[in-house]
Short mmCIF file of C-alpha atoms in Angstrom, two decimals:
data_model
loop_
_atom_site.label_atom_id
_atom_site.label_comp_id
_atom_site.label_asym_id
_atom_site.label_seq_id
_atom_site.Cartn_x
_atom_site.Cartn_y
_atom_site.Cartn_z
CA MET A 1 184.39 28.04 150.14
CA GLU A 2 181.41 28.99 151.90
CA LYS A 3 180.61 32.55 150.92
CA MET A 4 179.15 34.49 153.80
CA SER A 5 175.01 35.52 153.74
CA ASP A 6 174.67 38.68 151.64
CA TYR A 7 174.70 42.15 154.26
CA ASP A 8 172.36 45.04 153.40
CA PHE A 9 175.23 48.04 153.68
CA GLN A 10 173.27 51.56 153.77
CA ARG A 11 174.75 53.74 151.25
CA ASN A 12 176.64 55.69 153.89
CA GLN A 13 178.76 52.69 154.74
CA VAL A 14 181.48 51.21 152.45
CA GLY A 15 178.84 49.15 150.99
CA PHE A 16 179.88 47.90 147.30
CA ILE A 17 181.77 44.72 149.04
CA THR A 18 182.00 42.22 146.17
CA GLU A 19 184.48 39.74 148.04
CA CYS A 20 182.65 39.26 150.89
CA ILE A 21 183.60 35.35 151.76
CA GLU A 22 184.31 33.34 155.29
CA PRO A 23 188.07 33.58 155.93
CA ILE A 24 190.46 30.84 154.87
CA SER A 25 192.79 29.29 157.03
CA ASP A 26 196.60 30.14 156.78
CA LYS A 27 197.52 26.73 156.63
CA ILE A 28 195.59 26.11 153.54
CA THR A 29 198.14 24.78 150.37
CA LEU A 30 198.69 27.03 147.57
CA ARG A 31 196.80 24.99 145.12
CA ASP A 32 193.73 24.81 147.27
CA ALA A 33 194.24 28.84 148.09
CA LEU A 34 194.46 29.18 144.22
CA GLY A 35 190.88 27.01 144.09
CA TYR A 36 189.37 29.74 145.45
CA PHE A 37 189.94 32.36 142.96
CA VAL A 38 189.22 29.66 140.27
CA GLU A 39 185.73 29.23 141.59
CA ASP A 40 185.19 32.84 141.30
CA SER A 41 186.28 35.08 138.73
CA ASP A 42 185.42 38.44 140.12
CA MET A 43 187.27 37.70 143.37
CA GLU A 44 190.51 39.85 143.79
CA ALA A 45 191.48 38.96 147.47
CA ILE A 46 189.98 37.09 150.44
CA PRO A 47 190.96 37.42 154.03
CA VAL A 48 192.99 34.95 155.97
CA GLU A 49 192.74 33.68 159.60
CA ILE A 50 195.80 33.59 161.60
CA ASP A 51 196.75 33.35 165.08
CA ALA A 52 196.50 36.81 165.94
CA GLY A 53 193.77 37.55 163.82
CA TYR A 54 192.81 38.30 160.02
CA GLY A 55 194.74 39.31 157.05
CA ILE A 56 194.45 39.42 153.05
CA ILE A 57 195.96 37.48 150.48
CA SER A 58 195.40 38.95 146.68
CA ARG A 59 195.11 36.61 143.31
CA ASP A 60 198.44 38.80 142.46
CA ASP A 61 200.48 37.42 145.08
CA LEU A 62 199.30 33.99 145.02
CA GLN A 63 199.93 33.73 141.35
CA ARG A 64 203.29 35.48 142.07
CA LYS A 65 203.69 32.91 144.63
CA LYS A 66 202.80 29.89 142.25
CA GLY A 67 205.67 30.78 140.04
CA GLN A 68 208.34 31.11 142.78
CA LEU A 69 207.53 27.94 144.19
CA GLY A 70 207.39 26.04 140.99
CA ALA A 71 205.37 23.69 141.87
CA MET A 72 201.30 22.67 143.27
CA GLY A 73 200.59 21.26 146.39
CA ARG A 74 202.88 22.12 149.15
CA PRO A 75 201.87 24.36 152.03
CA VAL A 76 202.16 28.30 151.84
CA SER A 77 205.88 28.36 152.98
CA SER A 78 205.88 31.97 154.34
CA MET A 79 202.36 33.72 154.96
CA GLU A 80 204.25 37.14 155.83
CA GLU A 81 204.71 37.32 152.33
CA LEU A 82 201.16 36.61 151.44
CA TYR A 83 198.76 38.46 153.79
CA THR A 84 198.80 42.00 154.91
CA GLU A 85 197.71 42.98 158.91
CA ASN A 86 196.38 45.95 160.33
CA SER A 87 194.87 47.21 156.86
CA SER A 88 191.01 47.13 157.50
CA VAL A 89 188.39 49.77 157.87
CA SER A 90 184.35 49.46 159.57
CA SER A 91 181.73 49.29 157.36
CA GLN A 92 179.67 51.87 159.34
CA GLU A 93 181.82 54.84 158.60
CA ASN A 94 180.87 57.26 155.82
CA VAL A 95 182.46 56.26 152.57
CA LYS A 96 184.02 59.29 152.00
CA LYS A 97 185.93 59.08 155.23
CA VAL A 98 186.95 55.55 154.65
CA LEU A 99 188.35 56.58 151.19
CA ARG A 100 190.23 59.41 152.89
CA ASP A 101 191.68 56.78 155.60
CA VAL A 102 192.35 54.37 153.34
CA ILE A 103 194.70 56.64 150.85
CA LYS A 104 196.68 57.37 153.91
CA GLU A 105 197.51 53.95 154.24
CA GLY A 106 199.70 54.22 151.42
CA ASN A 107 199.66 51.85 148.46
CA GLN A 108 197.29 48.80 149.97
CA LYS A 109 194.97 47.92 147.53
CA TYR A 110 192.75 45.72 149.52
CA PHE A 111 191.25 46.00 152.97
CA LEU A 112 189.39 44.24 155.70
CA VAL A 113 185.56 45.48 156.56
CA PHE A 114 184.47 44.80 160.09
CA LYS A 115 181.26 45.47 161.72
CA GLU A 116 181.91 46.24 165.12
CA ARG A 117 184.36 43.27 165.68
CA ASN A 118 182.75 41.02 163.08
CA LEU A 119 184.76 40.66 159.89
CA MET A 120 182.80 41.12 157.04
CA GLY A 121 184.80 40.50 154.03
CA VAL A 122 187.20 42.36 151.96
CA VAL A 123 187.07 45.66 149.84
CA SER A 124 189.56 46.69 146.98
CA LEU A 125 190.37 50.32 146.86
CA ARG A 126 188.92 50.28 143.16
CA ASN A 127 185.69 49.39 144.44
CA LEU A 128 185.63 51.77 147.05
CA VAL A 129 186.61 54.63 144.94
CA ARG A 130 184.18 53.47 142.16
CA HIS A 131 181.43 53.44 144.96
CA ASN A 132 182.51 56.91 145.86
CA SER A 133 182.07 58.25 142.66
CA ASP A 134 178.36 56.41 142.33
CA LEU A 135 177.64 57.82 145.80
CA GLN A 136 178.53 60.92 144.34
CA GLU A 137 176.96 60.82 141.05
CA GLU A 138 173.51 59.66 142.97
CA GLU A 139 173.68 62.92 145.26
CA ILE A 140 174.03 65.32 142.30
CA ARG A 141 171.27 63.57 140.97
CA GLN A 142 169.17 64.27 143.86
CA GLY A 143 169.94 67.68 143.83
CA ARG A 144 169.55 68.01 140.17
CA ALA A 145 165.97 66.39 140.56
CA VAL A 146 165.50 68.84 143.19
CA GLN A 147 165.92 71.77 141.11
CA ASP A 148 164.06 70.48 138.17
CA PHE A 149 160.96 70.29 140.59
CA LEU A 150 161.31 74.20 141.71
CA LEU A 151 161.53 75.29 138.07
CA SER A 152 158.94 73.27 136.79
CA GLU A 153 156.57 74.53 140.16
CA ASN A 154 157.73 77.93 139.42
CA LEU A 155 156.54 78.50 135.94
CA VAL A 156 152.83 79.78 136.58
CA GLN A 157 151.00 81.47 133.88
CA PRO A 158 149.95 84.80 134.40
CA LYS A 159 147.06 86.39 133.42
CA GLY A 160 147.28 88.11 129.74
CA CYS A 161 150.73 86.27 128.67
CA SER A 162 152.20 83.20 128.30
CA LEU A 163 155.68 81.63 129.38
CA LYS A 164 157.82 79.49 127.83
CA SER A 165 161.22 78.75 129.35
CA SER A 166 164.49 76.30 128.27
CA SER A 167 167.35 75.51 130.07
CA GLN A 168 171.16 74.07 128.94
CA ARG A 169 173.68 72.91 132.09
CA ALA A 170 176.86 73.40 131.85
CA HIS A 171 177.29 71.74 134.90
CA ASP A 172 175.60 68.73 136.71
CA LEU A 173 173.52 71.13 139.28
CA GLY A 174 172.38 74.82 137.69
CA SER A 175 173.14 78.00 139.13
CA ASP A 176 170.17 80.27 136.86
CA TYR A 177 166.73 80.19 138.62
CA TYR A 178 163.20 82.00 137.77
CA TYR A 179 159.72 82.42 139.52
CA SER A 180 156.68 84.25 138.16
CA THR A 181 153.61 84.66 140.21
CA GLU A 182 150.07 86.60 140.21
CA LEU A 183 150.42 89.62 142.64
CA THR A 184 146.72 90.50 142.52
CA SER A 185 144.34 90.23 139.61
CA SER A 186 146.04 92.51 137.71
CA MET A 187 149.32 92.71 138.49
CA SER A 188 151.86 89.46 137.76
CA MET A 189 155.72 89.61 138.95
CA ILE A 190 158.12 87.37 137.00
CA CYS A 191 162.18 87.33 137.87
CA CYS A 192 165.11 85.74 136.63
CA PHE A 193 168.13 85.04 138.79
CA GLU A 194 171.96 84.37 137.48
CA VAL A 195 174.04 83.82 141.08
CA GLN A 196 177.57 84.15 140.47
CA GLY A 197 180.11 81.79 142.50
CA SER A 198 181.16 78.13 142.52
CA THR A 199 178.38 75.76 141.28
CA GLN A 200 177.24 74.47 144.45
CA GLY A 201 177.15 77.22 146.48
CA ALA A 202 175.28 79.30 143.72
CA SER A 203 172.87 76.12 143.62
CA LEU A 204 172.46 76.16 147.16
CA VAL A 205 172.02 80.14 146.69
CA SER A 206 169.21 79.84 144.24
CA VAL A 207 167.16 77.27 146.71
CA MET A 208 167.68 80.06 148.98
CA ILE A 209 165.96 82.08 146.81
CA ASP A 210 162.94 80.23 146.23
CA THR A 211 162.39 79.78 149.51
CA TYR A 212 162.65 83.27 150.31
CA LEU A 213 159.74 84.20 147.72
CA LYS A 214 157.48 81.29 148.27
CA THR A 215 157.81 81.97 152.02
CA ARG A 216 156.24 85.54 151.34
CA LYS A 217 154.41 84.37 149.02
CA MET A 218 152.66 81.91 151.36
CA THR A 219 152.32 84.49 154.19
CA GLY A 220 150.48 87.12 152.16
CA SER A 221 153.42 89.79 152.16
CA LEU A 222 154.14 88.88 148.36
CA GLU A 223 151.02 90.77 147.25
CA THR A 224 150.81 93.27 149.57
CA ASP A 225 154.08 94.55 149.66
CA ASN A 226 155.26 97.15 146.73
CA PRO A 227 158.06 96.02 144.06
CA GLU A 228 160.86 98.66 145.70
CA ASN A 229 160.51 96.95 149.11
CA LEU A 230 160.41 93.63 148.25
CA MET A 231 163.65 93.81 146.23
CA LEU A 232 165.44 95.74 149.55
CA SER A 233 164.17 92.89 151.47
CA LEU A 234 165.35 90.30 149.54
CA ASN A 235 168.93 92.43 148.90
CA SER A 236 169.32 92.49 152.80
CA PHE A 237 168.37 88.89 153.09
CA LEU A 238 170.93 87.95 150.34
CA CYS A 239 173.66 90.49 151.92
CA ARG A 240 173.30 88.65 155.89
CA HIS A 241 172.84 85.07 154.36
CA THR A 242 175.33 84.67 151.40
CA PRO A 243 178.90 84.59 150.88
CA PRO A 244 180.52 87.73 149.51
CA GLU A 245 181.11 85.91 146.06
CA CYS A 246 177.89 84.96 145.26
CA SER A 247 176.20 88.02 143.85
CA VAL A 248 172.86 87.34 142.27
CA ARG A 249 172.26 89.17 139.25
CA CYS A 250 168.42 89.05 138.56
CA LEU A 251 165.49 91.07 136.70
CA PHE A 252 161.79 91.49 137.37
CA LEU A 253 159.24 92.04 135.26
CA PHE A 254 155.99 93.81 136.80
CA ILE A 255 153.09 93.54 134.41
CA ASP A 256 149.77 95.80 135.22
CA THR A 257 147.21 95.04 132.66
CA SER A 258 144.70 97.51 134.64
CA ALA A 259 146.98 100.58 133.55
CA GLY A 260 148.47 98.69 130.63
CA ILE A 261 152.34 99.20 131.91
CA LEU A 262 155.37 96.62 132.26
CA SER A 263 157.81 97.82 134.74
CA ILE A 264 161.68 96.37 134.11
CA TYR A 265 163.94 96.17 137.53
CA ASN A 266 167.22 95.14 136.13
CA PHE A 267 169.98 94.18 138.83
CA ASP A 268 172.96 93.50 136.07
CA TYR A 269 171.32 91.16 134.38
CA THR A 270 171.74 90.32 130.63
CA SER A 271 169.23 92.88 128.82
CA PRO A 272 166.27 91.84 127.69
CA PHE A 273 164.97 91.68 124.07
CA LEU A 274 161.38 93.39 124.04
CA ILE A 275 159.35 92.71 120.54
CA LEU A 276 157.09 95.49 119.77
CA LEU A 277 154.99 96.25 116.65
CA GLU A 278 155.20 99.52 116.10
CA GLU A 279 153.73 101.43 112.77
CA GLY A 280 153.23 98.05 111.52
CA LYS A 281 156.88 97.32 111.90
CA ILE A 282 158.64 94.73 114.01
CA LYS A 283 160.67 96.17 116.29
CA ALA A 284 163.41 95.04 119.32
CA LYS A 285 164.38 97.17 122.05
CA MET A 286 166.95 96.14 124.69
CA PRO A 287 166.73 98.46 127.72
CA ALA A 288 169.87 98.35 129.54
CA ALA A 289 170.35 97.34 133.44
CA ASN A 290 169.62 99.89 135.66
CA PHE A 291 170.80 98.20 139.12
CA GLN A 292 173.70 96.86 140.91
CA ALA A 293 173.86 93.15 141.52
CA LEU A 294 171.92 92.00 144.81
CA GLY A 295 173.77 90.50 147.56
CA ARG A 296 176.38 93.00 147.50
CA GLU A 297 175.48 95.69 149.82
CA GLU A 298 172.75 96.76 151.67
CA LEU A 299 170.76 99.26 149.75
CA VAL A 300 168.74 102.06 151.31
CA ILE A 301 166.62 103.61 148.49
CA PHE A 302 166.09 103.27 144.24
CA ARG A 303 168.22 106.16 142.69
CA GLU A 304 167.24 104.84 140.00
CA LYS A 305 163.27 104.19 138.38
CA PRO A 306 162.46 101.03 136.49
CA LYS A 307 162.11 101.36 133.07
CA GLN A 308 158.85 101.59 132.14
CA PHE A 309 156.92 100.30 128.52
CA ALA A 310 153.42 100.26 127.38
CA LEU A 311 151.78 96.84 126.89
CA LYS A 312 149.82 97.99 124.23
CA ASN A 313 152.59 97.43 121.65
CA LEU A 314 154.48 94.89 123.22
CA LYS A 315 154.55 91.42 121.47
CA HIS A 316 156.70 89.15 123.33
CA ILE A 317 159.68 89.91 125.78
CA PHE A 318 163.11 87.39 125.51
CA LEU A 319 164.80 87.05 128.35
CA TYR A 320 168.35 85.09 128.53
CA SER A 321 171.26 84.54 130.81
CA ASP A 322 174.64 85.47 129.83
CA GLY A 323 175.71 82.20 129.28
CA LEU A 324 174.15 82.02 125.53
CA GLU A 325 176.06 85.30 124.63
CA ARG A 326 179.07 84.10 125.84
CA CYS A 327 178.57 80.27 124.45
CA VAL A 328 182.04 80.04 122.11
CA ASN A 329 182.92 77.83 119.71
CA VAL A 330 186.35 76.03 118.59
CA ASN A 331 187.87 79.07 117.45
CA GLY A 332 186.97 80.93 120.76
CA GLN A 333 184.28 82.80 119.09
CA SER A 334 181.40 83.81 121.25
CA PHE A 335 178.04 83.12 119.98
CA GLY A 336 177.19 87.50 120.59
CA MET A 337 174.90 89.97 120.87
CA GLU A 338 174.23 89.96 117.01
CA ARG A 339 173.45 86.37 116.36
CA ILE A 340 170.60 86.88 119.49
CA LYS A 341 169.31 89.67 117.76
CA GLU A 342 169.59 87.63 113.95
CA CYS A 343 167.90 84.64 115.38
CA LEU A 344 165.30 86.42 117.21
CA MET A 345 164.10 88.87 114.00
CA GLU A 346 164.17 85.99 111.57
CA ASN A 347 162.07 84.23 113.74
CA TYR A 348 159.88 86.44 115.77
CA LYS A 349 156.62 84.64 114.68
CA SER A 350 158.21 81.26 116.17
CA LEU A 351 158.63 83.09 120.17
CA GLY A 352 154.93 82.16 120.63
CA SER A 353 155.83 78.24 120.55
CA GLY A 354 159.09 76.51 119.15
CA PHE A 355 161.51 79.15 119.25
CA SER A 356 163.45 77.54 122.18
CA GLU A 357 164.26 74.42 119.62
CA ILE A 358 165.14 76.59 116.91
CA LEU A 359 167.47 78.66 119.28
CA GLU A 360 168.91 75.64 120.79
CA ASN A 361 169.85 73.95 117.24
CA GLN A 362 171.39 76.78 116.25
CA VAL A 363 173.61 77.24 119.28
CA ASN A 364 174.55 73.33 119.01
CA ASP A 365 175.24 74.15 115.52
CA PHE A 366 177.59 77.03 116.46
CA ARG A 367 179.88 75.42 119.03
CA ARG A 368 179.84 71.80 117.92
CA GLU A 369 182.03 70.14 120.03
CA MET A 370 182.92 72.61 122.65
CA PRO A 371 181.08 72.17 126.00
CA LEU A 372 179.35 75.40 127.66
CA LEU A 373 181.43 77.04 129.99
CA GLU A 374 177.91 78.54 131.36
CA ASP A 375 174.13 77.72 131.72
CA ILE A 376 171.90 78.80 129.34
CA THR A 377 168.10 79.67 130.70
CA THR A 378 165.80 81.47 128.20
CA MET A 379 162.51 82.41 129.00
CA VAL A 380 159.79 83.80 126.68
CA VAL A 381 157.17 85.94 127.84
CA SER A 382 153.97 86.20 125.06
CA PHE A 383 151.07 88.53 124.90
CA GLY A 384 148.22 88.49 123.16
#
């Protein structure tokens, strides 16, 4: 048996053809046919050259025929029982399309693979499904790498404070997003987003938001626009370019060091924890959301004012997506706001460094073997 030369199948072709061999004659004896499988234990089926073209013989069919004949060395008496005609796929087609077409064929396990009119070999349904799964995993890995790269590029350390972020994904692709930048020498912007909708759709919307903000940054319009106009234009962009089910919960922090003021615009995002030192005591405040989520309907004016706080007493800001609060354990209990607050107050001295590991350990101890239902993204903004 002479093996065919190795073919360089691209990943968008059928590929993963492990049984790629020259066809055998339909006049071959049963013993010799079985010999091909003895030589290659991984081979499951081989192509057969017949008068009208090609067919397929599988290892299982030959073993069954061997039992029926009860003797070795006799010619295969009925090729119709052994090979399957007209079960072929093209190596130039997309794997997903090929898999759909193969499934439509019914219960056939093996398929001839052609490149144009040239026989390339045999592919099994099992290998084709496995290869399709590998391709999907690779696509997800690449998407995850893009998201990780964007997030790593987006954590700009503003003057006068430091940022530390952490994330745990519930799915292969995340729907949480954050961005920070300096608008002027005394004004910084920090924003967090949580996109509602399907995982794939939400991840695409997060990339759109990233592109929108970075484009405005590159053109200089991010620095020259006031906060209200920036968010009105972002909302208008989302209303025009995202489906209705993909609303965006988000929170914007504007840190003005010259005026000593923190301004918070909360669009249905979780309420941040502000850790302050007042009268020598550490206190936590939770300003509630004051605007609806973006992307649902066009905004004309801001009917509410942003929440504002003096920077002089502010030590930390803890931001988190609602996946933290909604994390559940085996008893169906949620992690909840009280546990978050308790963890913050007990470990506020670690907020500048090490807090994300403490919180993640508490979350994992709480949920144990229960999977995350939603992404958990946290950020700590520290002052002084």
